[in-house]
Short mmCIF file of C-alpha atoms in Angstrom, two decimals:
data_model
loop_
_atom_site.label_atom_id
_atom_site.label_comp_id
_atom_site.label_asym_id
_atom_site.label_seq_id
_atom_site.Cartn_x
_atom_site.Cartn_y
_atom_site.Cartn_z
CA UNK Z 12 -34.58 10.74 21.53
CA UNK Z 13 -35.30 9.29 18.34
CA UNK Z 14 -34.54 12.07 16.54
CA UNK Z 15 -30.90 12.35 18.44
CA UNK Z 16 -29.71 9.08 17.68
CA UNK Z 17 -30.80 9.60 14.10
CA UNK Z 18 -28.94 12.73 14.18
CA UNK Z 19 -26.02 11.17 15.42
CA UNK Z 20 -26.15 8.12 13.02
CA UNK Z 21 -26.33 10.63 10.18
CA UNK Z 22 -23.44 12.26 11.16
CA UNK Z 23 -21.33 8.79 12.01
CA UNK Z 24 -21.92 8.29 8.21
CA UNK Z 25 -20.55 11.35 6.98
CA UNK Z 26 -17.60 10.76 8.71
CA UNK Z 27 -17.38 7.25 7.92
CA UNK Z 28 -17.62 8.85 3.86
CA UNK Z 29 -15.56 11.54 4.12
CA UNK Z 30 -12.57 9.03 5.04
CA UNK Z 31 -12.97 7.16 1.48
CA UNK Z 32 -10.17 8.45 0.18
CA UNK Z 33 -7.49 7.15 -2.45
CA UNK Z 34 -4.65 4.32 -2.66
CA UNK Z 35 -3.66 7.16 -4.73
CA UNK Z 36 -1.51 9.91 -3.93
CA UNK Z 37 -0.94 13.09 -2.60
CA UNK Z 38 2.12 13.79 -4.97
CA UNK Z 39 4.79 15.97 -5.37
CA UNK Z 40 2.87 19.05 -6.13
CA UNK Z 41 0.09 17.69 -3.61
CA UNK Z 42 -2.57 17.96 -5.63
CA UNK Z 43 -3.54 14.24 -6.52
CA UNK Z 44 -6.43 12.65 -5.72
CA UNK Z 45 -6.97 10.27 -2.83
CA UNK Z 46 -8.90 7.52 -2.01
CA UNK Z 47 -10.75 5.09 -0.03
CA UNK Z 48 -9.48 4.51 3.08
CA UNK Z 49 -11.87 4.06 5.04
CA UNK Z 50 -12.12 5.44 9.07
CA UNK Z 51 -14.17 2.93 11.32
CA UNK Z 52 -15.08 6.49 13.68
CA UNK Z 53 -14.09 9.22 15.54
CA UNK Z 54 -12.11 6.93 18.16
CA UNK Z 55 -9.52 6.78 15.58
CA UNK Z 56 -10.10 2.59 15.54
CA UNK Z 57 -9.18 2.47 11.65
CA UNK Z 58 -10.57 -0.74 9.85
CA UNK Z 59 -8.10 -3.15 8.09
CA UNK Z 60 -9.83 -3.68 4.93
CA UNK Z 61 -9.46 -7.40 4.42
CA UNK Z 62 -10.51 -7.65 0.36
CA UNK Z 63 -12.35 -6.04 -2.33
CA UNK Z 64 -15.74 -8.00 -0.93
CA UNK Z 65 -14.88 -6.38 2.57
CA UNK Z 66 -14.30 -3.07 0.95
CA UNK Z 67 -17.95 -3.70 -0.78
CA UNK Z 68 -19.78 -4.62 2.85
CA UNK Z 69 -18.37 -1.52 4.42
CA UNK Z 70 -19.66 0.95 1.39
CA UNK Z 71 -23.29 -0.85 1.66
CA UNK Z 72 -22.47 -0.52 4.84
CA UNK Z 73 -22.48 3.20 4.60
CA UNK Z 74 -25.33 3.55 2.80
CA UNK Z 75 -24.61 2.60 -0.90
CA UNK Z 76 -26.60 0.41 -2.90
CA UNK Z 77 -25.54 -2.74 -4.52
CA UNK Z 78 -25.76 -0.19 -7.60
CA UNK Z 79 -23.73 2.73 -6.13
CA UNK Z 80 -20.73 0.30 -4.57
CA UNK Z 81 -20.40 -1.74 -7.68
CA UNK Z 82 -20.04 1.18 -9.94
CA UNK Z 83 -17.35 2.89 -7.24
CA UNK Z 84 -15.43 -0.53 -7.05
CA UNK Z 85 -15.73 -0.76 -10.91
CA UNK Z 86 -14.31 2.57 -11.08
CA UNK Z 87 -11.07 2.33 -8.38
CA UNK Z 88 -10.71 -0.83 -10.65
CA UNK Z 89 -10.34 0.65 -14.12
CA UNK Z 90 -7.86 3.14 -12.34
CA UNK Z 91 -5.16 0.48 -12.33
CA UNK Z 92 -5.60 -0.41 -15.81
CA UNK Z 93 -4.89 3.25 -16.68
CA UNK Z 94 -2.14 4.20 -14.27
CA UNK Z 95 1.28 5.25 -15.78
CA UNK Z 96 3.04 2.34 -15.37
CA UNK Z 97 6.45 4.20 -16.74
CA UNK Z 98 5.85 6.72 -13.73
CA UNK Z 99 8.94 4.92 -11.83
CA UNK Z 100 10.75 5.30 -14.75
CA UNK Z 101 13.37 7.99 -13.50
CA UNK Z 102 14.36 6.21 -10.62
CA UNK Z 103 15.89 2.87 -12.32
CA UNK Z 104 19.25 3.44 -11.91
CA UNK Z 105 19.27 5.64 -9.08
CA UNK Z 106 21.01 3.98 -5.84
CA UNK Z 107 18.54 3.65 -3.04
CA UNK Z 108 18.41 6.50 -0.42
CA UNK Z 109 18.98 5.38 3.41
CA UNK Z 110 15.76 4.18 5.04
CA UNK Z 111 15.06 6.35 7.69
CA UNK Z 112 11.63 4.66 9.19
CA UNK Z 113 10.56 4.76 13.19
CA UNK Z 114 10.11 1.61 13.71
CA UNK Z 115 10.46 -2.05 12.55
CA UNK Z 116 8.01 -4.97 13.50
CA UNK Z 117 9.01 -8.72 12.41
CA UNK Z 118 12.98 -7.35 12.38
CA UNK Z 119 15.32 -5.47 14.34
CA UNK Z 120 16.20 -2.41 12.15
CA UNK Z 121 17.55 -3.10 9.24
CA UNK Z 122 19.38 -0.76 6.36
CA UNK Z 123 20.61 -1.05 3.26
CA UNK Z 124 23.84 -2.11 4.00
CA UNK Z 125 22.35 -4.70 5.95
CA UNK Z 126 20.71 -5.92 3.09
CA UNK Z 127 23.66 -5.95 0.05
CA UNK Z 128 24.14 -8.80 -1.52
CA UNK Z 129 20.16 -9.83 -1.68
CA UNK Z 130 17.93 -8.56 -4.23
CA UNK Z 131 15.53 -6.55 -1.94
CA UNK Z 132 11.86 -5.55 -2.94
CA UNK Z 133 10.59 -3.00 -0.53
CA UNK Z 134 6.96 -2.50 -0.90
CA UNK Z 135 4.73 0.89 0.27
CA UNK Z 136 1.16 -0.15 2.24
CA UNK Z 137 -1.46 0.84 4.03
CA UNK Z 138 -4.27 -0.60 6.44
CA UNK Z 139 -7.26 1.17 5.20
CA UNK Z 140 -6.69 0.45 1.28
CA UNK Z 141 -8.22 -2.37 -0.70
CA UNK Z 142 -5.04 -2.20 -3.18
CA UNK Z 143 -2.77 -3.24 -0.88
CA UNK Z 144 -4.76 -5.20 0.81
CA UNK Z 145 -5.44 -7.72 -2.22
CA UNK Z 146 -1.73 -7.13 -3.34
CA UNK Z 147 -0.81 -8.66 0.51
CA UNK Z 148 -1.01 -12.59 -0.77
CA UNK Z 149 1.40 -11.60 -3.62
CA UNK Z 150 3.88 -10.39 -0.98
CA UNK Z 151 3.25 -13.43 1.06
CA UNK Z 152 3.89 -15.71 -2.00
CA UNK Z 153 7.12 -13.90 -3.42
CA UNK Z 154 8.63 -13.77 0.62
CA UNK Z 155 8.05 -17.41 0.98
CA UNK Z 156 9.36 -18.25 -2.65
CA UNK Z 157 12.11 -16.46 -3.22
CA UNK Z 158 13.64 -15.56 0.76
CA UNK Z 159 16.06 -18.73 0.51
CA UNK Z 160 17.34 -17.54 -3.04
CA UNK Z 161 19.40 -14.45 -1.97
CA UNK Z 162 15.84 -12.26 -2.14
CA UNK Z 163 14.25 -10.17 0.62
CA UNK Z 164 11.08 -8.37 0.99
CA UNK Z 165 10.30 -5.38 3.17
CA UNK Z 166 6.78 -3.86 3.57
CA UNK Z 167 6.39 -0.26 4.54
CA UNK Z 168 3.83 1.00 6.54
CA UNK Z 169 2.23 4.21 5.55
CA UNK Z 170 -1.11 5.98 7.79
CA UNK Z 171 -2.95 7.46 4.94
CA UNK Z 172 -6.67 7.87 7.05
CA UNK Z 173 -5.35 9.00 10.55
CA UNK Z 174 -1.80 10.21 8.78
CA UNK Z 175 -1.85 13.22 11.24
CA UNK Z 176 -2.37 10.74 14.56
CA UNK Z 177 0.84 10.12 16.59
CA UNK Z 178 3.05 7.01 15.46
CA UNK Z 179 0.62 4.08 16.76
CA UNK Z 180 3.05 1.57 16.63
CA UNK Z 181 0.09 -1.16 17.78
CA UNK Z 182 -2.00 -0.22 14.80
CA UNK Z 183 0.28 -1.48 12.38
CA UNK Z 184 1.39 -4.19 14.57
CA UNK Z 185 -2.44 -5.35 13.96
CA UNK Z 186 -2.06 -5.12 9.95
CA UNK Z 187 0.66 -6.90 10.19
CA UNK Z 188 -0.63 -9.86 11.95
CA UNK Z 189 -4.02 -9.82 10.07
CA UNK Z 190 -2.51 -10.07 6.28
CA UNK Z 191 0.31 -12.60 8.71
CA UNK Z 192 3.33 -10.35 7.68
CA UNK Z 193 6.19 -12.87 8.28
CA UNK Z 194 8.29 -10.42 6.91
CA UNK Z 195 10.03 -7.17 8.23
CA UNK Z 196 7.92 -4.55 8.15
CA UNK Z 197 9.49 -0.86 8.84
CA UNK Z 198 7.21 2.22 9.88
CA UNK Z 199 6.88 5.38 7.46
CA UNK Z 200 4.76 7.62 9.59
CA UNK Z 201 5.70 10.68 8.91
CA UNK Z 202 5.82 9.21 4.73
CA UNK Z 203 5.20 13.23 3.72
CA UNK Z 204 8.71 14.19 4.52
CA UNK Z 205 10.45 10.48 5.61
CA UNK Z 206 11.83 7.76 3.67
CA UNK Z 207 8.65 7.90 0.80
CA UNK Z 208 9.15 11.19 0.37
CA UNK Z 209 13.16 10.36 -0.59
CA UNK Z 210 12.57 7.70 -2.93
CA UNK Z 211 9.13 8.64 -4.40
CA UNK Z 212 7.50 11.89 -3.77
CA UNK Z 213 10.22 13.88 -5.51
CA UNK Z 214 10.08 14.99 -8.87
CA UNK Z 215 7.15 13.99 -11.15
CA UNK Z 216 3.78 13.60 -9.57
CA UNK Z 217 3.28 9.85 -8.79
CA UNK Z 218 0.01 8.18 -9.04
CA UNK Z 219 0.05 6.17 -5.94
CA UNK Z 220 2.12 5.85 -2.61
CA UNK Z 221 1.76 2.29 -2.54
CA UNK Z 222 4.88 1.88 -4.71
CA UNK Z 223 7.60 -1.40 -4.99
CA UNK Z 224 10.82 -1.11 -5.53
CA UNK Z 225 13.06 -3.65 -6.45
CA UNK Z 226 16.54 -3.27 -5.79
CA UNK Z 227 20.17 -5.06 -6.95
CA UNK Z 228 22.88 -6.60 -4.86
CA UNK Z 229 24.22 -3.55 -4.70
CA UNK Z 230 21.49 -1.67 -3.65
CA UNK Z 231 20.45 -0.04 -6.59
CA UNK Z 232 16.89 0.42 -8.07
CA UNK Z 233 16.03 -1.69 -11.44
CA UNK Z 234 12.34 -1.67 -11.41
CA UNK Z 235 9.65 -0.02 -9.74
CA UNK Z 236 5.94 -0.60 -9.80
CA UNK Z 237 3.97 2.54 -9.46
CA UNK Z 238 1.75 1.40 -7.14
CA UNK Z 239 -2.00 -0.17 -6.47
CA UNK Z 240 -2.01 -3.31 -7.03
CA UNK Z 241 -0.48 -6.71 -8.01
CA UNK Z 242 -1.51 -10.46 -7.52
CA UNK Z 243 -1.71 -14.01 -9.87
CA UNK Z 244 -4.35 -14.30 -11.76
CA UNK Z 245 -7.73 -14.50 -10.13
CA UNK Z 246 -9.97 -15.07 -13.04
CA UNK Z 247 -11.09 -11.76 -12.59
CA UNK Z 248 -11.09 -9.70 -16.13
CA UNK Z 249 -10.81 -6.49 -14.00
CA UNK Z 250 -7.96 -7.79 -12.27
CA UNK Z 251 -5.86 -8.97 -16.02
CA UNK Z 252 -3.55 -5.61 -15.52
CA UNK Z 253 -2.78 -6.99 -11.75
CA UNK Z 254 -1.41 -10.57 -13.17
CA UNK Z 255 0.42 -9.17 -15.66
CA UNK Z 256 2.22 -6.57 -13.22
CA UNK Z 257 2.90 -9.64 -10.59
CA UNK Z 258 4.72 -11.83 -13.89
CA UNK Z 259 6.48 -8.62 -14.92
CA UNK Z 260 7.76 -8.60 -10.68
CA UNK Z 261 8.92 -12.30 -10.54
CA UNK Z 262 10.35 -11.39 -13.94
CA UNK Z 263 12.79 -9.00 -12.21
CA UNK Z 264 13.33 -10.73 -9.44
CA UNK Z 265 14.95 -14.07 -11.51
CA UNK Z 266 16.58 -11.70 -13.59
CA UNK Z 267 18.33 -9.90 -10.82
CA UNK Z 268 18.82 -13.38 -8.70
CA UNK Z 269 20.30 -14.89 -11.49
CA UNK Z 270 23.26 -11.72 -11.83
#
């Protein structure tokens, strides 16, 4: 018996490893690397990572020393200093294709025409990511500063681990309320060939799928960020390239306000 459940532990923890995979994306030619997003087990009940500490508990966790998680954090972490940050580049300019998600929580559906006349930053996530989720305050702090100033923000959700489940329209419902989305939040399931896949995943390879947009009044796109992550400053030396990307996003938001 002992030897069974060890068996069966051993196994939970493969599966629990195999499902690190990337904030970072399958691209256009499919080929890109992906991950950690991490798969709570074979019930398909996905855990919401909550931070970059959470992320840390679950890889220790897993098995990893205080060594082996540091040095994978450290690692996911030097990835945003080197991402392509001109990667969005051939999109500025380009009027934003028709959303075409299945389904909206926060909202009733909303699209684009719905939305001229605001500056609108629409932002890619996921539940399983520790990107997005440190990059959730920053949308919480630019919805609640800027939403009375002719701005608003839409979050996207995106399955990466489990992107092959049917639409679970109650899983994102529970990101949502544990980052306390007050925002509308649409529903990219099927991101591969849906609404990502329109504004992103064409052309060039992209380095992540958790990419921002930010659009005019008239519904054209004037900056994007390529993805990962964004926040204020945390203190955080690994984090500088984060701060800087958040100023460069209010940046464009006043800019585009102020038109």
């Amino acid at each position: 018996m002992k030897q069974a459940n060890k068996l069966l532990g051993d196994i939970l923890v493969l599966a629990l490893c195999a499902t690190l995979l990337s904030c970072t994306v399958q691209g256009s030619n499919n080929h890109k690397h992906e991950m950690n997003h991490t798969k709570a087990d074979t019930a398909k009940n996905y855990i919401i990572i909550k931070s970059w500490e959470h992320q840390r508990e679950i890889l220790l966790t897993e098995g990893d020393s205080e060594t082996e998680a540091d040095a994978k954090i450290g690692k996911w972490l030097a990835s945003m200093s080197s991402m392509d940050r001109t990667a969005g580049d051939d999109r500025i300019g380009v009027q934003a294709p028709p959303f075409k998600f299945d389904g909206w929580i926060n909202s009733e559906p909303l699209n684009l025409d719905d939305l001229k006349g605001k500056v609108v930053l629409v932002r890619w996530f996921t539940d399983t990511c520790p990107f997005c989720a440190s990059s959730a305050p920053a949308l919480r702090e630019l919805h609640e500063e800027y939403s009375d100033q002719g701005f608003a923000l839409v979050g996207v959700y995106h399955p990466k681990a489990g992107r092959n489940d049917p639409l679970d329209v109650a899983r994102v419902q529970r990101v949502v309320e544990a980052r306390d989305f007050k925002f509308p939040v649409a529903i990219d399931w099927d991101w591969r060939h849906g609404t990502l896949k329109e504004w992103w995943l064409t052309g060039p390879d992209r380095p992540a799928t958790s990419v921002t947009f930010i659009l005019d009044k008239s519904g054209v796109i004037q900056f994007v960020h390529p993805g990962m992550e964004y926040h204020d400053d945390n203190g955080s030396e690994k984090h500088a390239m984060c701060a800087d990307d958040m100023g460069r996003i209010r940046a464009a938001i006043e800019s585009l306000i102020a038109e």
